[in-house]
Amino acid sequence: MINDLWYKNAILYCLSVGTYMDANGDGIGDFTGLMRRLDYLHGLGITAIWLMPFQVSPQRDDGYDVADYYGVDPRYGTLGDFVEFTHAAEQRGIRVLIDLVVNHTSNEHPWFKEARRDPHSKYRDWYVWSKKKPANANTGMVFPGVQKSTWSYDEEAKAWYFHRFYEFQPDLNTSHPEVQAEILKIMGFWIQLGVSGFRMDAVPFIIATKGPDVRKPEEQYDMLRMFREFLQWRQGDAIVLAEANVLPDTDMEYFGDDGDRMHMMFNFQVNQHLFYALAAADTRPLVKALKATKPRPATAQWGLFLRNHDELDLGRLTEEERQIVFAAFGPKKEMQLYDRGIRRRLAPMLDGDQRRLELAYSLLFTLPGTPVIRYGDEIGMGDDLSLPERNCARTPMQWSNEPQGGFTKSEKPRLPVISGGPYGYEHINVAIQRRHPESMLNWTERIIRMRKEVPEVGWGDFTVIATRDPAVLVMRYDWRNNWVLFVHNFDAKPREVAFSVGLDGDNAGYGKLLVNLLAEDHSRADDSGKHRLVIEAYGYRWYRVGGLDYLLRRTEVDEPLHAKTG
């Protein structure tokens, strides 16, 4: 059973094949290059890779405009290369998740070409049409300021078609039984080729009703159960990780009360309030977000992330909170996107300060859920704000200080490698950081290894422990009579806090001792049962909670304490 729930305690790593490693020297990353880096990922401690879209595409939206769901884009290799990659990953104990982009297709997909050409084609009903421009055509844009409408007129079809995203991405009529059957067929195809699941793009739009007369779309949650049942039938431990930026009161609709819908969802609520906490040294809204997203079925899991391939969406914050985050992490207009988000990588947002980066990643690995790392963040890669929209944070991986950062032999990579300045490949790269024990890369490898030794985070229940200091977050996890406790100081100044571990009943004897998992400064409770800690600026502590008997064994001889406790 635990193996079927592998995702509860996984370490996910998100990458784009085209910007990771180029093996053939054409300036575009490929599956052969990615295979060469599997040992690097294995050494880092990654247990699952999430691949951005790599199917055939005109590449007008970085592959999120799919023109063939059953093929690998020739830029990246062949289906054979993909299968070889999944087998090589499996040999290293690494699972593979792929993007499933089925809310829409490219307008160059054969289905859409046939739909616009022939009104009697079956594919006509696979898309959403209107003979006249719908009244609500100028509402609901995903990219306000870039999109002018959600309906566009097609000269060949002599009709308007619906597109929640760009005009070259017509929406599929996902309510149509044939479209739903095709989605299952796509999932089955890639499962057969070795993938362990899917990150499903834009889930709220997939399950929403669509059409010219739809004023307020309704979610068809039963579709999620259908996807889940199909996966369980084809491969019992395959999963769906849903991209669903929804409010907490609808989370259970996506998970299902019995855990029979989505296996995982990204926790956007916690992500946005975490950045507010990092900006304002105020954890109170973050604690509210953690408690609001606490309910979930036992088999369900949150995907926790700091940054991803999109902008940092701040739409769930209040206007005041949003302006505080903008001022701290994206004060200039060119750093912002759609008036609601920040289009930057994590390291430059935190001024390249490794103390703050370690704090952020310590939180990523200890907040409730499964951590999802963005490629390059393990070395503190920067961004290139001269590139349009979200491409600024999608630049090639920086492997060494060789030309083009060791990413390619070509002088013209797909996107320019960051060069010069504090984040240029000359200074920030894997090869240099490997040689320095205290580098971001080596710190990340150590923290991943330790995260695997505290399965309580992935499996257990959490409690936020009051400290009376909004700059300090203390959390305890309970699982199978084991406890771990984490302390984080969000402030730029040291903070002193006092707290009790909070165990009672049969477990009241525990909590007198906190064994530091990352250093030697363990903590013993005072006579009142409280631990008193001074946490340095941006400091963090990982503790395993020790028992009273463990403490008594060491009252007479002050011998070294080890991480393994009762």
XYZ file of C-alpha atoms in Angstrom:
566
model
C 0.000 0.000 0.000
C 2.775 2.443 0.938
C 4.448 1.814 -2.419
C 1.163 2.701 -4.141
C 1.275 5.989 -2.206
C 4.863 6.733 -3.231
C 3.939 10.339 -4.036
C 3.224 11.088 -0.363
C 6.940 11.232 0.409
C 8.573 11.867 -2.968
C 11.069 14.543 -4.054
C 9.857 15.977 -7.387
C 12.093 17.851 -9.830
C 10.530 19.881 -12.622
C 12.437 20.466 -15.873
C 12.034 21.292 -19.540
C 13.800 18.888 -21.902
C 14.586 21.719 -24.323
C 16.559 23.765 -21.788
C 18.211 21.047 -19.686
C 20.990 19.384 -21.706
C 21.728 19.389 -25.447
C 23.529 16.257 -26.668
C 23.559 16.826 -30.446
C 24.741 20.442 -30.491
C 21.723 22.030 -32.198
C 21.074 24.442 -29.323
C 18.009 22.576 -28.048
C 18.009 20.155 -25.137
C 17.007 16.572 -25.905
C 16.243 13.233 -24.270
C 19.748 11.931 -24.981
C 21.184 14.885 -23.056
C 18.694 14.418 -20.240
C 19.712 10.763 -19.932
C 23.306 11.871 -19.415
C 22.177 13.920 -16.413
C 20.145 11.205 -14.690
C 23.076 10.278 -12.441
C 23.295 13.932 -11.366
C 19.594 13.904 -10.430
C 19.953 10.557 -8.693
C 22.864 11.914 -6.685
C 20.831 14.972 -5.731
C 18.222 12.654 -4.237
C 15.399 13.207 -6.734
C 12.770 10.438 -6.755
C 10.494 11.730 -9.549
C 10.965 13.980 -12.579
C 8.128 16.137 -13.919
C 8.688 16.971 -17.599
C 7.281 20.102 -19.223
C 5.496 19.418 -22.567
C 7.700 17.675 -25.121
C 5.081 16.524 -27.626
C 4.918 17.812 -31.210
C 4.164 21.542 -31.088
C 4.610 24.794 -33.042
C 6.199 26.083 -29.792
C 4.213 29.304 -29.663
C 3.617 28.731 -25.936
C 6.638 26.656 -24.893
C 4.933 23.408 -25.894
C 1.615 24.108 -24.188
C 0.157 24.289 -27.689
C 0.148 20.583 -28.584
C -0.206 19.501 -32.237
C 0.176 15.734 -31.670
C -0.414 14.042 -28.318
C 1.165 10.769 -29.417
C 4.601 11.894 -30.579
C 7.811 13.440 -29.324
C 8.742 16.746 -30.940
C 11.692 15.968 -33.288
C 13.648 18.774 -31.592
C 13.911 16.566 -28.500
C 14.342 13.141 -30.094
C 12.108 10.189 -30.887
C 9.604 8.010 -29.051
C 12.415 5.462 -28.797
C 14.592 8.049 -27.039
C 11.760 8.755 -24.632
C 11.279 5.079 -23.767
C 15.021 4.644 -23.289
C 14.931 7.625 -20.922
C 12.043 6.260 -18.829
C 13.803 2.896 -18.529
C 17.065 4.562 -17.502
C 15.182 6.615 -14.893
C 13.467 3.494 -13.548
C 16.841 1.766 -13.161
C 17.839 4.609 -10.830
C 14.607 4.484 -8.856
C 13.309 7.691 -10.445
C 9.722 7.923 -11.668
C 8.620 10.111 -14.572
C 5.584 12.417 -14.638
C 4.657 14.302 -17.808
C 2.501 17.319 -18.524
C -1.000 16.492 -19.733
C -2.283 19.542 -21.636
C -5.816 18.642 -22.710
C -7.845 21.761 -21.997
C -6.858 22.985 -25.456
C -4.800 22.065 -28.508
C -2.718 24.039 -30.939
C -4.675 25.550 -33.823
C -2.277 23.529 -35.992
C -3.521 20.237 -34.541
C -5.104 18.041 -37.266
C -8.292 17.850 -35.199
C -8.772 21.614 -35.303
C -7.782 21.873 -38.957
C -10.449 19.301 -39.811
C -12.986 20.954 -37.504
C -12.645 24.351 -39.180
C -12.586 22.863 -42.699
C -15.682 20.674 -42.472
C -18.737 21.616 -40.373
C -19.945 17.994 -40.643
C -16.694 16.503 -39.365
C -16.867 14.754 -35.995
C -14.027 17.009 -34.891
C -16.279 20.058 -35.243
C -17.950 18.977 -32.001
C -14.578 18.449 -30.331
C -14.191 22.234 -30.054
C -16.470 25.024 -28.802
C -18.112 27.178 -31.484
C -20.585 30.026 -31.845
C -22.172 31.475 -34.998
C -22.075 34.974 -33.549
C -19.736 36.665 -31.121
C -20.823 35.734 -27.560
C -21.757 38.543 -25.213
C -19.131 37.488 -22.663
C -16.264 37.301 -25.173
C -14.247 39.981 -23.387
C -14.236 38.302 -19.968
C -12.356 35.468 -18.309
C -8.958 35.974 -19.953
C -6.108 34.031 -18.316
C -3.539 36.530 -19.613
C -5.167 39.965 -19.222
C -3.349 42.669 -21.132
C -1.956 40.082 -23.567
C -5.262 38.456 -24.548
C -7.993 40.676 -25.952
C -10.771 38.077 -25.869
C -11.695 34.478 -25.130
C -13.473 34.104 -28.481
C -11.905 34.539 -31.936
C -13.436 34.443 -35.405
C -12.177 31.800 -37.817
C -12.477 32.798 -41.466
C -12.420 29.236 -42.752
C -15.065 27.939 -40.334
C -17.128 31.140 -40.574
C -17.686 30.856 -36.831
C -16.285 31.964 -33.484
C -14.261 29.508 -31.407
C -13.576 29.572 -27.670
C -10.068 29.767 -26.193
C -9.473 30.291 -22.490
C -5.801 30.949 -23.260
C -4.168 32.413 -26.397
C -6.088 32.572 -29.694
C -3.818 29.863 -31.161
C -4.969 27.471 -28.397
C -8.622 26.558 -29.128
C -10.342 24.862 -26.194
C -11.411 21.263 -26.520
C -15.046 20.529 -25.767
C -14.100 18.456 -22.741
C -17.747 17.658 -21.923
C -18.008 15.633 -25.154
C -17.806 11.855 -24.519
C -15.492 11.313 -27.499
C -13.080 13.970 -26.235
C -13.092 12.379 -22.785
C -12.409 8.976 -24.323
C -9.485 10.490 -26.271
C -8.020 11.968 -23.089
C -8.058 8.509 -21.496
C -6.451 7.076 -24.613
C -3.653 9.658 -24.387
C -3.070 8.805 -20.737
C -3.003 5.076 -21.488
C -0.517 5.586 -24.331
C 2.083 7.306 -22.146
C 1.506 4.960 -19.190
C 2.404 2.142 -21.571
C 5.666 3.933 -22.406
C 6.788 4.077 -18.798
C 5.375 7.196 -17.134
C 4.113 7.066 -13.549
C 1.541 9.805 -13.893
C 0.651 13.251 -15.117
C 0.732 16.844 -14.055
C -2.631 17.881 -15.467
C -2.631 21.440 -16.767
C -5.503 23.874 -16.087
C -7.791 21.353 -14.372
C -10.571 23.832 -13.378
C -10.963 24.783 -17.057
C -10.957 21.148 -18.217
C -13.886 20.239 -15.983
C -15.829 23.492 -16.513
C -18.836 23.692 -18.820
C -18.041 25.642 -21.991
C -20.157 27.322 -24.632
C -21.497 30.648 -25.941
C -24.465 30.531 -23.569
C -22.478 29.631 -20.460
C -22.575 32.661 -18.177
C -21.170 30.994 -15.087
C -19.215 27.789 -15.821
C -20.026 24.787 -13.629
C -17.401 22.264 -12.613
C -18.045 18.645 -13.630
C -16.150 16.940 -10.812
C -17.164 13.452 -11.899
C -14.675 13.806 -14.754
C -11.889 13.709 -12.158
C -13.169 10.397 -10.804
C -13.232 9.037 -14.353
C -9.550 9.972 -14.865
C -8.648 8.414 -11.504
C -10.534 5.162 -12.146
C -8.901 4.759 -15.539
C -5.412 5.212 -14.094
C -6.057 2.819 -11.216
C -7.218 0.232 -13.744
C -4.250 0.664 -16.083
C -1.529 1.076 -13.449
C -2.380 1.041 -9.775
C 0.295 3.448 -8.578
C 0.018 6.021 -11.394
C -1.085 9.480 -10.248
C -2.477 12.816 -11.366
C -0.984 16.010 -9.935
C -3.546 18.727 -10.610
C -2.807 22.348 -11.421
C -5.888 23.869 -9.809
C -5.511 27.354 -8.355
C -8.781 27.221 -6.423
C -10.005 28.392 -3.031
C -9.699 26.018 -0.054
C -13.470 25.517 0.232
C -13.390 23.589 -3.060
C -10.233 21.533 -2.393
C -12.208 18.484 -1.317
C -14.183 18.581 -4.568
C -10.896 17.993 -6.396
C -9.541 15.373 -4.003
C -12.923 13.704 -3.475
C -14.289 13.057 0.002
C -13.127 9.455 -0.260
C -9.895 10.352 -2.044
C -11.271 9.040 -5.327
C -10.417 12.001 -7.574
C -7.072 13.804 -7.824
C -4.108 12.199 -6.027
C -2.239 15.500 -5.665
C -2.808 19.234 -6.097
C -0.432 22.154 -6.016
C -1.016 24.250 -2.891
C -1.258 27.744 -4.393
C -2.884 29.079 -1.230
C 0.153 28.223 0.895
C 2.597 29.257 -1.837
C 1.251 32.800 -2.093
C 1.015 33.336 1.656
C 4.498 31.866 2.125
C 5.923 34.624 -0.064
C 4.014 37.198 1.952
C 5.533 35.721 5.115
C 9.013 35.883 3.569
C 8.415 39.514 2.543
C 6.814 40.780 5.762
C 8.251 38.435 8.437
C 4.614 37.826 9.371
C 3.519 34.169 9.440
C -0.081 34.735 10.579
C -1.701 34.646 7.093
C 0.497 31.636 6.225
C -0.756 29.782 9.314
C -4.340 30.536 8.254
C -3.583 29.156 4.772
C -2.026 26.017 6.276
C -5.069 25.415 8.457
C -7.505 26.170 5.624
C -5.827 23.568 3.388
C -5.328 20.984 6.142
C -8.429 18.860 5.362
C -7.647 16.215 2.770
C -8.229 12.470 2.388
C -5.580 10.153 3.831
C -4.417 9.110 0.356
C -4.282 12.677 -1.027
C -1.266 14.964 -0.975
C -0.322 18.575 -1.591
C 2.428 19.518 -4.027
C 4.534 22.222 -2.358
C 6.600 24.577 -4.494
C 8.437 27.883 -4.336
C 8.804 28.784 -7.999
C 7.729 27.090 -11.219
C 7.644 27.775 -14.970
C 4.840 30.353 -14.609
C 4.830 33.717 -12.886
C 4.461 33.813 -9.100
C 0.695 34.340 -8.897
C -0.358 36.640 -6.030
C -4.067 36.734 -6.847
C -5.149 35.155 -3.529
C -3.518 37.878 -1.399
C -5.200 41.079 -0.268
C -4.210 44.216 -2.165
C -2.090 45.351 0.788
C -0.347 41.987 1.079
C 0.260 41.870 -2.681
C 1.913 45.305 -2.673
C 4.193 44.239 0.186
C 5.311 41.191 -1.830
C 5.793 43.291 -4.979
C 7.888 45.807 -3.037
C 10.088 43.058 -1.573
C 10.537 40.747 -4.552
C 9.416 42.524 -7.745
C 9.543 46.297 -7.259
C 10.143 47.154 -10.924
C 7.421 46.909 -13.578
C 9.545 44.662 -15.791
C 9.640 42.131 -12.922
C 5.838 41.895 -12.815
C 3.325 40.159 -15.068
C -0.415 40.689 -15.649
C -0.546 43.013 -12.591
C -0.943 39.950 -10.372
C 2.375 38.116 -10.407
C 6.183 38.232 -10.402
C 8.161 36.759 -13.294
C 11.441 36.045 -11.523
C 13.472 33.118 -10.251
C 13.861 32.598 -6.530
C 17.551 33.486 -6.100
C 17.362 37.058 -7.468
C 14.101 37.606 -5.566
C 16.052 36.877 -2.379
C 19.084 38.931 -3.507
C 21.203 35.797 -3.847
C 21.413 35.609 -0.041
C 22.109 31.962 0.766
C 20.729 32.369 4.308
C 17.359 33.383 2.866
C 17.509 30.722 0.152
C 18.188 28.043 2.752
C 15.282 29.331 4.840
C 12.952 29.188 1.839
C 14.022 25.668 0.906
C 13.917 24.492 4.503
C 10.274 25.610 4.467
C 9.648 23.877 1.130
C 10.880 20.600 2.634
C 9.022 20.909 5.949
C 5.617 22.396 5.117
C 2.826 19.815 4.683
C 3.122 18.040 1.348
C 5.558 16.784 -1.262
C 8.308 19.225 -2.347
C 8.578 20.153 -6.031
C 11.923 21.688 -7.029
C 12.370 23.816 -10.154
C 15.462 22.907 -12.212
C 18.368 25.257 -11.563
C 17.082 26.414 -8.202
C 19.362 23.881 -6.521
C 22.295 26.054 -7.639
C 20.537 29.417 -7.249
C 20.117 30.242 -10.954
C 18.971 33.732 -11.921
C 16.651 35.154 -14.559
C 16.937 37.214 -17.738
C 14.355 39.993 -17.599
C 15.156 41.052 -21.168
C 13.280 37.961 -22.381
C 9.509 38.275 -22.923
C 6.855 37.285 -20.391
C 7.697 34.026 -18.581
C 10.709 33.059 -20.710
C 12.890 35.106 -18.359
C 12.798 32.224 -15.849
C 13.081 29.416 -18.422
C 16.724 29.847 -19.474
C 19.046 26.845 -20.030
C 20.560 24.907 -17.137
C 24.053 26.092 -16.173
C 26.335 23.062 -15.892
C 29.840 24.556 -16.007
C 31.845 27.645 -16.929
C 32.413 26.294 -20.431
C 30.853 28.319 -23.289
C 27.017 28.376 -23.064
C 27.284 27.077 -19.526
C 28.008 23.560 -20.763
C 24.395 23.299 -21.931
C 25.212 23.086 -25.645
C 28.050 23.195 -28.171
C 25.938 25.485 -30.347
C 26.565 29.230 -30.375
C 22.806 29.824 -30.670
C 20.893 28.026 -27.900
C 17.101 27.950 -27.940
C 17.045 30.629 -25.239
C 20.171 32.581 -24.287
C 22.166 31.190 -21.380
C 22.522 33.770 -18.603
C 26.002 35.263 -18.954
C 27.804 37.966 -17.012
C 26.731 39.498 -13.729
C 26.276 37.671 -10.423
C 24.014 34.961 -11.909
C 25.987 34.319 -15.095
C 27.069 30.766 -15.848
C 30.666 31.873 -15.314
C 29.921 32.020 -11.549
C 26.730 30.011 -10.994
C 27.047 26.449 -12.273
C 26.971 22.828 -11.152
C 30.675 22.115 -11.693
C 31.901 24.916 -9.413
C 29.350 24.235 -6.683
C 30.189 20.539 -6.572
C 33.659 21.466 -5.313
C 32.461 23.668 -2.434
C 30.989 21.835 0.577
C 28.858 24.831 1.642
C 27.498 25.610 -1.830
C 23.760 25.791 -2.505
C 23.995 22.535 -4.479
C 25.663 20.550 -1.705
C 23.368 22.076 0.925
C 20.340 21.041 -1.171
C 21.644 17.485 -1.493
C 22.105 17.260 2.282
C 18.677 18.704 3.067
C 16.988 16.302 0.610
C 18.743 13.384 2.281
C 17.520 14.571 5.686
C 13.994 15.161 4.370
C 13.845 11.487 3.395
C 14.646 10.626 7.019
C 11.608 12.515 8.336
C 8.687 10.731 6.620
C 6.419 12.298 9.248
C 6.173 15.386 6.994
C 4.717 13.416 4.107
C 2.585 11.010 6.118
C 1.821 12.696 9.422
C -0.567 15.245 10.852
C 0.727 18.712 11.702
C 0.160 21.137 14.558
C 1.196 24.800 14.541
C 2.643 25.636 17.958
C 1.980 29.119 19.285
C 5.047 31.286 19.976
C 3.505 34.768 20.376
C 5.984 35.935 17.738
C 4.553 36.294 14.197
C 8.071 36.150 12.695
C 8.666 32.591 13.955
C 6.850 29.479 12.738
C 6.982 26.310 14.869
C 5.345 23.133 13.531
C 5.157 19.607 14.904
C 4.333 16.486 12.883
C 2.927 13.312 14.431
C 3.029 9.902 12.759
C 3.017 6.423 14.292
C 4.138 7.668 17.721
C 7.036 9.580 16.197
C 7.344 13.334 16.232
C 9.456 15.915 14.425
C 9.454 19.636 15.025
C 10.605 22.524 12.839
C 11.375 26.125 13.755
C 11.808 28.932 11.194
C 12.673 32.590 11.754
C 11.411 34.781 8.896
C 12.987 37.941 10.302
C 16.262 39.640 9.386
C 17.008 39.850 13.124
C 17.587 37.064 15.682
C 14.492 36.055 17.651
C 14.134 34.402 21.039
C 11.147 32.093 21.436
C 9.782 29.849 24.162
C 7.350 27.003 23.565
C 6.343 23.559 24.768
C 6.175 20.672 22.323
C 2.514 20.226 23.245
C 2.229 16.461 23.652
C -0.189 15.213 26.300
C -1.879 12.051 27.531
C 0.229 8.909 27.133
C 2.830 10.975 25.265
C 3.219 13.661 27.936
C 6.665 12.284 28.875
C 7.939 13.116 25.422
C 9.051 16.522 24.271
C 11.576 17.214 27.036
C 14.367 16.746 24.535
C 14.678 18.068 20.985
C 17.464 16.395 19.007
C 18.810 18.689 16.287
C 18.994 16.785 13.005
C 21.213 19.330 11.237
C 23.712 20.362 13.940
C 24.875 19.634 17.497
C 22.859 22.211 19.466
C 20.114 20.023 20.923
C 17.507 21.518 23.242
C 16.372 20.397 26.726
C 13.169 21.754 28.192
C 13.347 23.870 31.376
C 11.511 23.023 34.607
C 8.281 24.434 33.200
C 8.517 22.093 30.198
C 9.372 24.864 27.745
C 12.181 25.044 25.222
C 13.869 28.440 24.955
C 15.670 29.065 21.696
C 17.522 31.949 20.106
C 17.164 31.622 16.329
C 19.531 33.654 14.184
C 18.339 35.878 11.324
C 16.606 33.691 8.696
C 17.480 30.696 10.879
C 15.869 27.260 10.922
C 15.980 24.144 13.106
C 14.965 20.560 12.369
C 14.367 18.497 15.501
C 13.339 14.968 16.327
C 11.332 14.853 19.530
C 12.995 12.696 22.194
C 11.330 10.788 25.033
C 11.633 11.278 28.769
C 13.415 7.933 29.132
C 15.902 9.023 26.481
C 16.601 12.194 28.439
C 16.987 10.388 31.782
C 19.568 8.022 30.335
C 21.791 11.041 29.751
C 21.375 13.093 32.911
C 24.562 11.869 34.563
C 26.859 11.622 31.540
C 26.664 14.375 28.959
C 27.443 12.089 26.036
C 26.827 13.040 22.400
C 23.217 12.791 21.316
C 22.331 11.010 18.106
C 19.448 11.603 15.737
C 17.855 8.243 16.481
C 15.495 8.566 19.450
C 12.828 6.543 21.194
